PDB file of N, CA and C in Angstrom:
ATOM      1  N   UNK A 117       4.391  24.109  11.218  1.00  0.00           N
ATOM      2  CA  UNK A 117       4.979  23.042  10.445  1.00  0.00           C
ATOM      3  C   UNK A 117       5.685  23.636   9.234  1.00  0.00           C
ATOM      4  N   UNK A 118       6.800  23.086   8.908  1.00  0.00           N
ATOM      5  CA  UNK A 118       7.622  23.599   7.821  1.00  0.00           C
ATOM      6  C   UNK A 118       7.078  23.134   6.470  1.00  0.00           C
ATOM      7  N   UNK A 119       6.961  24.065   5.517  1.00  0.00           N
ATOM      8  CA  UNK A 119       6.492  23.697   4.185  1.00  0.00           C
ATOM      9  C   UNK A 119       7.664  23.185   3.371  1.00  0.00           C
ATOM     10  N   UNK A 120       7.377  22.244   2.513  1.00  0.00           N
ATOM     11  CA  UNK A 120       8.417  21.630   1.697  1.00  0.00           C
ATOM     12  C   UNK A 120       8.519  22.345   0.364  1.00  0.00           C
ATOM     13  N   UNK A 121       9.720  22.416  -0.149  1.00  0.00           N
ATOM     14  CA  UNK A 121       9.930  23.076  -1.436  1.00  0.00           C
ATOM     15  C   UNK A 121       9.367  22.201  -2.560  1.00  0.00           C
ATOM     16  N   UNK A 122       9.073  22.789  -3.716  1.00  0.00           N
ATOM     17  CA  UNK A 122       8.531  22.003  -4.827  1.00  0.00           C
ATOM     18  C   UNK A 122       9.481  20.902  -5.295  1.00  0.00           C
ATOM     19  N   UNK A 123      10.792  21.120  -5.171  1.00  0.00           N
ATOM     20  CA  UNK A 123      11.743  20.099  -5.593  1.00  0.00           C
ATOM     21  C   UNK A 123      11.666  18.863  -4.695  1.00  0.00           C
ATOM     22  N   UNK A 124      11.514  19.094  -3.404  1.00  0.00           N
ATOM     23  CA  UNK A 124      11.423  17.982  -2.463  1.00  0.00           C
ATOM     24  C   UNK A 124      10.129  17.206  -2.696  1.00  0.00           C
ATOM     25  N   UNK A 125       9.045  17.921  -2.922  1.00  0.00           N
ATOM     26  CA  UNK A 125       7.769  17.256  -3.193  1.00  0.00           C
ATOM     27  C   UNK A 125       7.838  16.445  -4.470  1.00  0.00           C
ATOM     28  N   UNK A 126       8.473  17.005  -5.493  1.00  0.00           N
ATOM     29  CA  UNK A 126       8.591  16.301  -6.766  1.00  0.00           C
ATOM     30  C   UNK A 126       9.459  15.059  -6.626  1.00  0.00           C
ATOM     31  N   UNK A 127      10.560  15.155  -5.876  1.00  0.00           N
ATOM     32  CA  UNK A 127      11.435  14.014  -5.651  1.00  0.00           C
ATOM     33  C   UNK A 127      10.724  12.930  -4.853  1.00  0.00           C
ATOM     34  N   UNK A 128       9.985  13.323  -3.810  1.00  0.00           N
ATOM     35  CA  UNK A 128       9.236  12.347  -3.019  1.00  0.00           C
ATOM     36  C   UNK A 128       8.178  11.663  -3.874  1.00  0.00           C
ATOM     37  N   UNK A 129       7.500  12.421  -4.725  1.00  0.00           N
ATOM     38  CA  UNK A 129       6.501  11.835  -5.611  1.00  0.00           C
ATOM     39  C   UNK A 129       7.144  10.850  -6.578  1.00  0.00           C
ATOM     40  N   UNK A 130       8.307  11.198  -7.131  1.00  0.00           N
ATOM     41  CA  UNK A 130       9.004  10.309  -8.055  1.00  0.00           C
ATOM     42  C   UNK A 130       9.438   9.023  -7.363  1.00  0.00           C
ATOM     43  N   UNK A 131       9.980   9.147  -6.154  1.00  0.00           N
ATOM     44  CA  UNK A 131      10.439   7.960  -5.425  1.00  0.00           C
ATOM     45  C   UNK A 131       9.266   7.044  -5.091  1.00  0.00           C
ATOM     46  N   UNK A 132       8.160   7.619  -4.625  1.00  0.00           N
ATOM     47  CA  UNK A 132       6.985   6.812  -4.301  1.00  0.00           C
ATOM     48  C   UNK A 132       6.402   6.142  -5.538  1.00  0.00           C
ATOM     49  N   UNK A 133       6.371   6.860  -6.656  1.00  0.00           N
ATOM     50  CA  UNK A 133       5.849   6.285  -7.892  1.00  0.00           C
ATOM     51  C   UNK A 133       6.741   5.157  -8.390  1.00  0.00           C
ATOM     52  N   UNK A 134       8.049   5.351  -8.336  1.00  0.00           N
ATOM     53  CA  UNK A 134       8.976   4.303  -8.771  1.00  0.00           C
ATOM     54  C   UNK A 134       8.881   3.070  -7.879  1.00  0.00           C
ATOM     55  N   UNK A 135       8.772   3.285  -6.579  1.00  0.00           N
ATOM     56  CA  UNK A 135       8.653   2.157  -5.656  1.00  0.00           C
ATOM     57  C   UNK A 135       7.336   1.403  -5.870  1.00  0.00           C
ATOM     58  N   UNK A 136       6.258   2.138  -6.075  1.00  0.00           N
ATOM     59  CA  UNK A 136       4.966   1.492  -6.318  1.00  0.00           C
ATOM     60  C   UNK A 136       4.988   0.707  -7.620  1.00  0.00           C
ATOM     61  N   UNK A 137       5.612   1.257  -8.647  1.00  0.00           N
ATOM     62  CA  UNK A 137       5.726   0.552  -9.915  1.00  0.00           C
ATOM     63  C   UNK A 137       6.548  -0.722  -9.791  1.00  0.00           C
ATOM     64  N   UNK A 138       7.641  -0.652  -9.039  1.00  0.00           N
ATOM     65  CA  UNK A 138       8.481  -1.831  -8.849  1.00  0.00           C
ATOM     66  C   UNK A 138       7.741  -2.923  -8.082  1.00  0.00           C
ATOM     67  N   UNK A 139       7.015  -2.527  -7.053  1.00  0.00           N
ATOM     68  CA  UNK A 139       6.266  -3.503  -6.261  1.00  0.00           C
ATOM     69  C   UNK A 139       5.153  -4.128  -7.094  1.00  0.00           C
ATOM     70  N   UNK A 140       4.488  -3.324  -7.924  1.00  0.00           N
ATOM     71  CA  UNK A 140       3.405  -3.858  -8.764  1.00  0.00           C
ATOM     72  C   UNK A 140       3.933  -4.810  -9.830  1.00  0.00           C
ATOM     73  N   UNK A 141       5.195  -4.716 -10.175  1.00  0.00           N
ATOM     74  CA  UNK A 141       5.790  -5.663 -11.106  1.00  0.00           C
ATOM     75  C   UNK A 141       6.271  -6.924 -10.395  1.00  0.00           C
ATOM     76  N   UNK A 142       6.758  -6.783  -9.186  1.00  0.00           N
ATOM     77  CA  UNK A 142       7.318  -7.920  -8.457  1.00  0.00           C
ATOM     78  C   UNK A 142       6.225  -8.798  -7.843  1.00  0.00           C
ATOM     79  N   UNK A 143       5.155  -8.200  -7.358  1.00  0.00           N
ATOM     80  CA  UNK A 143       4.124  -8.953  -6.639  1.00  0.00           C
ATOM     81  C   UNK A 143       3.472 -10.045  -7.495  1.00  0.00           C
ATOM     82  N   UNK A 144       3.022  -9.771  -8.728  1.00  0.00           N
ATOM     83  CA  UNK A 144       2.445 -10.861  -9.525  1.00  0.00           C
ATOM     84  C   UNK A 144       3.439 -11.980  -9.826  1.00  0.00           C
ATOM     85  N   UNK A 145       4.701 -11.633  -9.985  1.00  0.00           N
ATOM     86  CA  UNK A 145       5.720 -12.657 -10.230  1.00  0.00           C
ATOM     87  C   UNK A 145       5.865 -13.552  -9.000  1.00  0.00           C
ATOM     88  N   UNK A 146       5.867 -12.948  -7.829  1.00  0.00           N
ATOM     89  CA  UNK A 146       5.975 -13.737  -6.598  1.00  0.00           C
ATOM     90  C   UNK A 146       4.754 -14.634  -6.412  1.00  0.00           C
ATOM     91  N   UNK A 147       3.585 -14.118  -6.720  1.00  0.00           N
ATOM     92  CA  UNK A 147       2.377 -14.952  -6.608  1.00  0.00           C
ATOM     93  C   UNK A 147       2.392 -16.073  -7.634  1.00  0.00           C
ATOM     94  N   UNK A 148       2.876 -15.793  -8.836  1.00  0.00           N
ATOM     95  CA  UNK A 148       2.915 -16.804  -9.887  1.00  0.00           C
ATOM     96  C   UNK A 148       3.890 -17.921  -9.525  1.00  0.00           C
ATOM     97  N   UNK A 149       5.001 -17.573  -8.909  1.00  0.00           N
ATOM     98  CA  UNK A 149       6.005 -18.574  -8.558  1.00  0.00           C
ATOM     99  C   UNK A 149       5.562 -19.451  -7.403  1.00  0.00           C
ATOM    100  N   UNK A 150       4.501 -19.101  -6.709  1.00  0.00           N
ATOM    101  CA  UNK A 150       4.036 -19.908  -5.587  1.00  0.00           C
ATOM    102  C   UNK A 150       3.305 -21.168  -6.048  1.00  0.00           C
ATOM    103  N   UNK A 151       3.052 -21.296  -7.330  1.00  0.00           N
ATOM    104  CA  UNK A 151       2.381 -22.437  -7.970  1.00  0.00           C
ATOM    105  C   UNK A 151       0.897 -22.533  -7.629  1.00  0.00           C
ATOM    106  N   UNK A 152       0.405 -21.635  -6.823  1.00  0.00           N
ATOM    107  CA  UNK A 152      -1.029 -21.566  -6.515  1.00  0.00           C
ATOM    108  C   UNK A 152      -1.439 -20.106  -6.676  1.00  0.00           C
ATOM    109  N   UNK A 153      -1.411 -19.629  -7.903  1.00  0.00           N
ATOM    110  CA  UNK A 153      -1.585 -18.206  -8.171  1.00  0.00           C
ATOM    111  C   UNK A 153      -2.923 -17.688  -7.673  1.00  0.00           C
ATOM    112  N   UNK A 154      -4.005 -18.339  -8.044  1.00  0.00           N
ATOM    113  CA  UNK A 154      -5.332 -17.832  -7.690  1.00  0.00           C
ATOM    114  C   UNK A 154      -5.570 -17.896  -6.185  1.00  0.00           C
ATOM    115  N   UNK A 155      -5.170 -18.995  -5.561  1.00  0.00           N
ATOM    116  CA  UNK A 155      -5.353 -19.118  -4.115  1.00  0.00           C
ATOM    117  C   UNK A 155      -4.505 -18.087  -3.372  1.00  0.00           C
ATOM    118  N   UNK A 156      -3.281 -17.891  -3.830  1.00  0.00           N
ATOM    119  CA  UNK A 156      -2.407 -16.895  -3.200  1.00  0.00           C
ATOM    120  C   UNK A 156      -2.953 -15.488  -3.392  1.00  0.00           C
ATOM    121  N   UNK A 157      -3.467 -15.200  -4.587  1.00  0.00           N
ATOM    122  CA  UNK A 157      -4.024 -13.878  -4.860  1.00  0.00           C
ATOM    123  C   UNK A 157      -5.257 -13.617  -4.000  1.00  0.00           C
ATOM    124  N   UNK A 158      -6.132 -14.598  -3.865  1.00  0.00           N
ATOM    125  CA  UNK A 158      -7.333 -14.431  -3.032  1.00  0.00           C
ATOM    126  C   UNK A 158      -6.969 -14.259  -1.560  1.00  0.00           C
ATOM    127  N   UNK A 159      -6.011 -15.045  -1.073  1.00  0.00           N
ATOM    128  CA  UNK A 159      -5.597 -14.913   0.319  1.00  0.00           C
ATOM    129  C   UNK A 159      -4.950 -13.559   0.576  1.00  0.00           C
ATOM    130  N   UNK A 160      -4.123 -13.116  -0.368  1.00  0.00           N
ATOM    131  CA  UNK A 160      -3.479 -11.815  -0.232  1.00  0.00           C
ATOM    132  C   UNK A 160      -4.511 -10.692  -0.239  1.00  0.00           C
ATOM    133  N   UNK A 161      -5.495 -10.780  -1.121  1.00  0.00           N
ATOM    134  CA  UNK A 161      -6.545  -9.764  -1.182  1.00  0.00           C
ATOM    135  C   UNK A 161      -7.390  -9.764   0.093  1.00  0.00           C
ATOM    136  N   UNK A 162      -7.694 -10.945   0.595  1.00  0.00           N
ATOM    137  CA  UNK A 162      -8.510 -11.045   1.805  1.00  0.00           C
ATOM    138  C   UNK A 162      -7.785 -10.461   3.012  1.00  0.00           C
ATOM    139  N   UNK A 163      -6.534 -10.826   3.199  1.00  0.00           N
ATOM    140  CA  UNK A 163      -5.790 -10.303   4.353  1.00  0.00           C
ATOM    141  C   UNK A 163      -5.525  -8.805   4.210  1.00  0.00           C
ATOM    142  N   UNK A 164      -5.260  -8.345   2.995  1.00  0.00           N
ATOM    143  CA  UNK A 164      -5.028  -6.915   2.790  1.00  0.00           C
ATOM    144  C   UNK A 164      -6.257  -6.078   3.082  1.00  0.00           C
ATOM    145  N   UNK A 165      -7.409  -6.530   2.593  1.00  0.00           N
ATOM    146  CA  UNK A 165      -8.639  -5.772   2.845  1.00  0.00           C
ATOM    147  C   UNK A 165      -9.069  -5.870   4.307  1.00  0.00           C
ATOM    148  N   UNK A 166      -8.800  -6.992   4.958  1.00  0.00           N
ATOM    149  CA  UNK A 166      -9.094  -7.103   6.394  1.00  0.00           C
ATOM    150  C   UNK A 166      -8.202  -6.150   7.195  1.00  0.00           C
ATOM    151  N   UNK A 167      -6.934  -6.045   6.793  1.00  0.00           N
ATOM    152  CA  UNK A 167      -6.028  -5.119   7.480  1.00  0.00           C
ATOM    153  C   UNK A 167      -6.451  -3.671   7.241  1.00  0.00           C
ATOM    154  N   UNK A 168      -6.880  -3.353   6.021  1.00  0.00           N
ATOM    155  CA  UNK A 168      -7.360  -2.000   5.733  1.00  0.00           C
ATOM    156  C   UNK A 168      -8.593  -1.682   6.555  1.00  0.00           C
ATOM    157  N   UNK A 169      -9.489  -2.638   6.695  1.00  0.00           N
ATOM    158  CA  UNK A 169     -10.678  -2.450   7.508  1.00  0.00           C
ATOM    159  C   UNK A 169     -10.307  -2.225   8.977  1.00  0.00           C
ATOM    160  N   UNK A 170      -9.330  -2.982   9.470  1.00  0.00           N
ATOM    161  CA  UNK A 170      -8.890  -2.812  10.853  1.00  0.00           C
ATOM    162  C   UNK A 170      -8.253  -1.439  11.063  1.00  0.00           C
ATOM    163  N   UNK A 171      -7.491  -0.968  10.089  1.00  0.00           N
ATOM    164  CA  UNK A 171      -6.875   0.364  10.201  1.00  0.00           C
ATOM    165  C   UNK A 171      -7.950   1.440  10.172  1.00  0.00           C
ATOM    166  N   UNK A 172      -8.944   1.279   9.322  1.00  0.00           N
ATOM    167  CA  UNK A 172     -10.031   2.271   9.253  1.00  0.00           C
ATOM    168  C   UNK A 172     -10.812   2.308  10.562  1.00  0.00           C
ATOM    169  N   UNK A 173     -11.099   1.145  11.141  1.00  0.00           N
ATOM    170  CA  UNK A 173     -11.835   1.102  12.400  1.00  0.00           C
ATOM    171  C   UNK A 173     -11.039   1.672  13.551  1.00  0.00           C
ATOM    172  N   UNK A 174      -9.743   1.398  13.572  1.00  0.00           N
ATOM    173  CA  UNK A 174      -8.934   1.869  14.700  1.00  0.00           C
ATOM    174  C   UNK A 174      -8.417   3.290  14.487  1.00  0.00           C
ATOM    175  N   UNK A 175      -8.777   3.922  13.401  1.00  0.00           N
ATOM    176  CA  UNK A 175      -8.300   5.272  13.110  1.00  0.00           C
ATOM    177  C   UNK A 175      -8.725   6.309  14.126  1.00  0.00           C
ATOM    178  N   UNK A 176      -9.891   6.148  14.717  1.00  0.00           N
ATOM    179  CA  UNK A 176     -10.333   7.128  15.710  1.00  0.00           C
ATOM    180  C   UNK A 176      -9.517   7.028  16.998  1.00  0.00           C
ATOM    181  N   UNK A 177      -8.947   5.860  17.273  1.00  0.00           N
ATOM    182  CA  UNK A 177      -8.123   5.687  18.470  1.00  0.00           C
ATOM    183  C   UNK A 177      -6.674   6.071  18.229  1.00  0.00           C
ATOM    184  N   UNK A 178      -6.157   5.750  17.032  1.00  0.00           N
ATOM    185  CA  UNK A 178      -4.739   5.976  16.759  1.00  0.00           C
ATOM    186  C   UNK A 178      -4.463   7.322  16.113  1.00  0.00           C
ATOM    187  N   UNK A 179      -5.445   7.899  15.459  1.00  0.00           N
ATOM    188  CA  UNK A 179      -5.249   9.169  14.767  1.00  0.00           C
ATOM    189  C   UNK A 179      -4.741   9.015  13.351  1.00  0.00           C
ATOM    190  N   UNK A 180      -4.496   7.791  12.913  1.00  0.00           N
ATOM    191  CA  UNK A 180      -4.057   7.524  11.543  1.00  0.00           C
ATOM    192  C   UNK A 180      -5.242   6.939  10.786  1.00  0.00           C
ATOM    193  N   UNK A 181      -5.764   7.708   9.852  1.00  0.00           N
ATOM    194  CA  UNK A 181      -6.951   7.293   9.125  1.00  0.00           C
ATOM    195  C   UNK A 181      -6.595   7.094   7.660  1.00  0.00           C
ATOM    196  N   UNK A 182      -6.880   5.916   7.130  1.00  0.00           N
ATOM    197  CA  UNK A 182      -6.767   5.646   5.696  1.00  0.00           C
ATOM    198  C   UNK A 182      -8.181   5.546   5.149  1.00  0.00           C
ATOM    199  N   UNK A 183      -8.564   6.502   4.356  1.00  0.00           N
ATOM    200  CA  UNK A 183      -9.923   6.478   3.823  1.00  0.00           C
ATOM    201  C   UNK A 183     -10.031   5.400   2.753  1.00  0.00           C
ATOM    202  N   UNK A 184     -11.086   4.604   2.794  1.00  0.00           N
ATOM    203  CA  UNK A 184     -11.239   3.548   1.784  1.00  0.00           C
ATOM    204  C   UNK A 184     -11.700   4.139   0.451  1.00  0.00           C
ATOM    205  N   UNK A 185     -10.750   4.396  -0.426  1.00  0.00           N
ATOM    206  CA  UNK A 185     -11.067   4.869  -1.769  1.00  0.00           C
ATOM    207  C   UNK A 185     -10.503   3.870  -2.775  1.00  0.00           C
ATOM    208  N   UNK A 186     -10.589   4.192  -4.042  1.00  0.00           N
ATOM    209  CA  UNK A 186     -10.163   3.255  -5.086  1.00  0.00           C
ATOM    210  C   UNK A 186      -8.684   2.910  -4.958  1.00  0.00           C
ATOM    211  N   UNK A 187      -7.853   3.890  -4.627  1.00  0.00           N
ATOM    212  CA  UNK A 187      -6.412   3.647  -4.514  1.00  0.00           C
ATOM    213  C   UNK A 187      -6.077   2.743  -3.332  1.00  0.00           C
ATOM    214  N   UNK A 188      -6.628   3.035  -2.159  1.00  0.00           N
ATOM    215  CA  UNK A 188      -6.278   2.246  -0.978  1.00  0.00           C
ATOM    216  C   UNK A 188      -6.837   0.828  -1.060  1.00  0.00           C
ATOM    217  N   UNK A 189      -8.058   0.686  -1.551  1.00  0.00           N
ATOM    218  CA  UNK A 189      -8.632  -0.653  -1.685  1.00  0.00           C
ATOM    219  C   UNK A 189      -7.889  -1.440  -2.762  1.00  0.00           C
ATOM    220  N   UNK A 190      -7.513  -0.780  -3.850  1.00  0.00           N
ATOM    221  CA  UNK A 190      -6.740  -1.453  -4.891  1.00  0.00           C
ATOM    222  C   UNK A 190      -5.376  -1.890  -4.391  1.00  0.00           C
ATOM    223  N   UNK A 191      -4.733  -1.040  -3.608  1.00  0.00           N
ATOM    224  CA  UNK A 191      -3.437  -1.400  -3.033  1.00  0.00           C
ATOM    225  C   UNK A 191      -3.589  -2.561  -2.068  1.00  0.00           C
ATOM    226  N   UNK A 192      -4.612  -2.528  -1.231  1.00  0.00           N
ATOM    227  CA  UNK A 192      -4.839  -3.623  -0.287  1.00  0.00           C
ATOM    228  C   UNK A 192      -5.182  -4.918  -1.010  1.00  0.00           C
ATOM    229  N   UNK A 193      -5.907  -4.825  -2.121  1.00  0.00           N
ATOM    230  CA  UNK A 193      -6.292  -6.024  -2.854  1.00  0.00           C
ATOM    231  C   UNK A 193      -5.125  -6.612  -3.628  1.00  0.00           C
ATOM    232  N   UNK A 194      -4.373  -5.786  -4.318  1.00  0.00           N
ATOM    233  CA  UNK A 194      -3.283  -6.295  -5.144  1.00  0.00           C
ATOM    234  C   UNK A 194      -2.033  -6.649  -4.346  1.00  0.00           C
ATOM    235  N   UNK A 195      -1.708  -5.854  -3.336  1.00  0.00           N
ATOM    236  CA  UNK A 195      -0.462  -6.060  -2.610  1.00  0.00           C
ATOM    237  C   UNK A 195      -0.651  -6.727  -1.256  1.00  0.00           C
ATOM    238  N   UNK A 196      -1.872  -6.770  -0.761  1.00  0.00           N
ATOM    239  CA  UNK A 196      -2.145  -7.450   0.490  1.00  0.00           C
ATOM    240  C   UNK A 196      -1.664  -6.674   1.707  1.00  0.00           C
ATOM    241  N   UNK A 197      -1.256  -7.404   2.716  1.00  0.00           N
ATOM    242  CA  UNK A 197      -0.809  -6.805   3.972  1.00  0.00           C
ATOM    243  C   UNK A 197       0.420  -5.913   3.794  1.00  0.00           C
ATOM    244  N   UNK A 198       1.417  -6.296   2.978  1.00  0.00           N
ATOM    245  CA  UNK A 198       2.542  -5.365   2.764  1.00  0.00           C
ATOM    246  C   UNK A 198       2.109  -4.042   2.138  1.00  0.00           C
ATOM    247  N   UNK A 199       1.082  -4.069   1.311  1.00  0.00           N
ATOM    248  CA  UNK A 199       0.578  -2.833   0.726  1.00  0.00           C
ATOM    249  C   UNK A 199      -0.052  -1.917   1.753  1.00  0.00           C
ATOM    250  N   UNK A 200      -0.797  -2.487   2.688  1.00  0.00           N
ATOM    251  CA  UNK A 200      -1.428  -1.684   3.739  1.00  0.00           C
ATOM    252  C   UNK A 200      -0.363  -1.123   4.681  1.00  0.00           C
ATOM    253  N   UNK A 201       0.649  -1.923   4.992  1.00  0.00           N
ATOM    254  CA  UNK A 201       1.743  -1.428   5.828  1.00  0.00           C
ATOM    255  C   UNK A 201       2.479  -0.299   5.114  1.00  0.00           C
ATOM    256  N   UNK A 202       2.672  -0.436   3.814  1.00  0.00           N
ATOM    257  CA  UNK A 202       3.322   0.630   3.040  1.00  0.00           C
ATOM    258  C   UNK A 202       2.482   1.900   3.040  1.00  0.00           C
ATOM    259  N   UNK A 203       1.172   1.755   2.918  1.00  0.00           N
ATOM    260  CA  UNK A 203       0.295   2.925   2.988  1.00  0.00           C
ATOM    261  C   UNK A 203       0.409   3.617   4.347  1.00  0.00           C
ATOM    262  N   UNK A 204       0.504   2.827   5.413  1.00  0.00           N
ATOM    263  CA  UNK A 204       0.654   3.418   6.744  1.00  0.00           C
ATOM    264  C   UNK A 204       1.982   4.149   6.873  1.00  0.00           C
ATOM    265  N   UNK A 205       3.066   3.573   6.358  1.00  0.00           N
ATOM    266  CA  UNK A 205       4.367   4.240   6.413  1.00  0.00           C
ATOM    267  C   UNK A 205       4.347   5.537   5.622  1.00  0.00           C
ATOM    268  N   UNK A 206       3.746   5.531   4.453  1.00  0.00           N
ATOM    269  CA  UNK A 206       3.667   6.745   3.648  1.00  0.00           C
ATOM    270  C   UNK A 206       2.843   7.802   4.381  1.00  0.00           C
ATOM    271  N   UNK A 207       1.759   7.376   5.006  1.00  0.00           N
ATOM    272  CA  UNK A 207       0.923   8.314   5.768  1.00  0.00           C
ATOM    273  C   UNK A 207       1.683   8.897   6.956  1.00  0.00           C
ATOM    274  N   UNK A 208       2.451   8.062   7.645  1.00  0.00           N
ATOM    275  CA  UNK A 208       3.198   8.537   8.807  1.00  0.00           C
ATOM    276  C   UNK A 208       4.387   9.403   8.415  1.00  0.00           C
ATOM    277  N   UNK A 209       5.142   8.995   7.414  1.00  0.00           N
ATOM    278  CA  UNK A 209       6.363   9.713   7.073  1.00  0.00           C
ATOM    279  C   UNK A 209       6.076  10.995   6.291  1.00  0.00           C
ATOM    280  N   UNK A 210       5.255  10.890   5.249  1.00  0.00           N
ATOM    281  CA  UNK A 210       5.035  12.052   4.388  1.00  0.00           C
ATOM    282  C   UNK A 210       3.772  12.824   4.732  1.00  0.00           C
ATOM    283  N   UNK A 211       2.897  12.269   5.551  1.00  0.00           N
ATOM    284  CA  UNK A 211       1.675  12.957   5.915  1.00  0.00           C
ATOM    285  C   UNK A 211       0.705  13.101   4.754  1.00  0.00           C
ATOM    286  N   UNK A 212       0.771  12.189   3.816  1.00  0.00           N
ATOM    287  CA  UNK A 212      -0.064  12.253   2.615  1.00  0.00           C
ATOM    288  C   UNK A 212      -1.440  11.734   2.930  1.00  0.00           C
TER     289      UNK A 212
END
């Protein structure tokens, strides 16, 4: 496997950090505009954590394992299903 140069790693880290920051700013606004903030937040957290649990369980079959740590559970709780899908894309594309 080809190793990546430090510049590429730094650029990928910057892009991922900027995208995560933008999503963390947009998501609460979208939930607030739904007029049912608490219900939307609870539903989003429930579906996100259920999806994370399903990915963790199916990891032995698919080969893609997301370990449940503070970052992944926080992403699943705050961002819901789109957050878990984003974690899967990052895992598949960058191998992080």
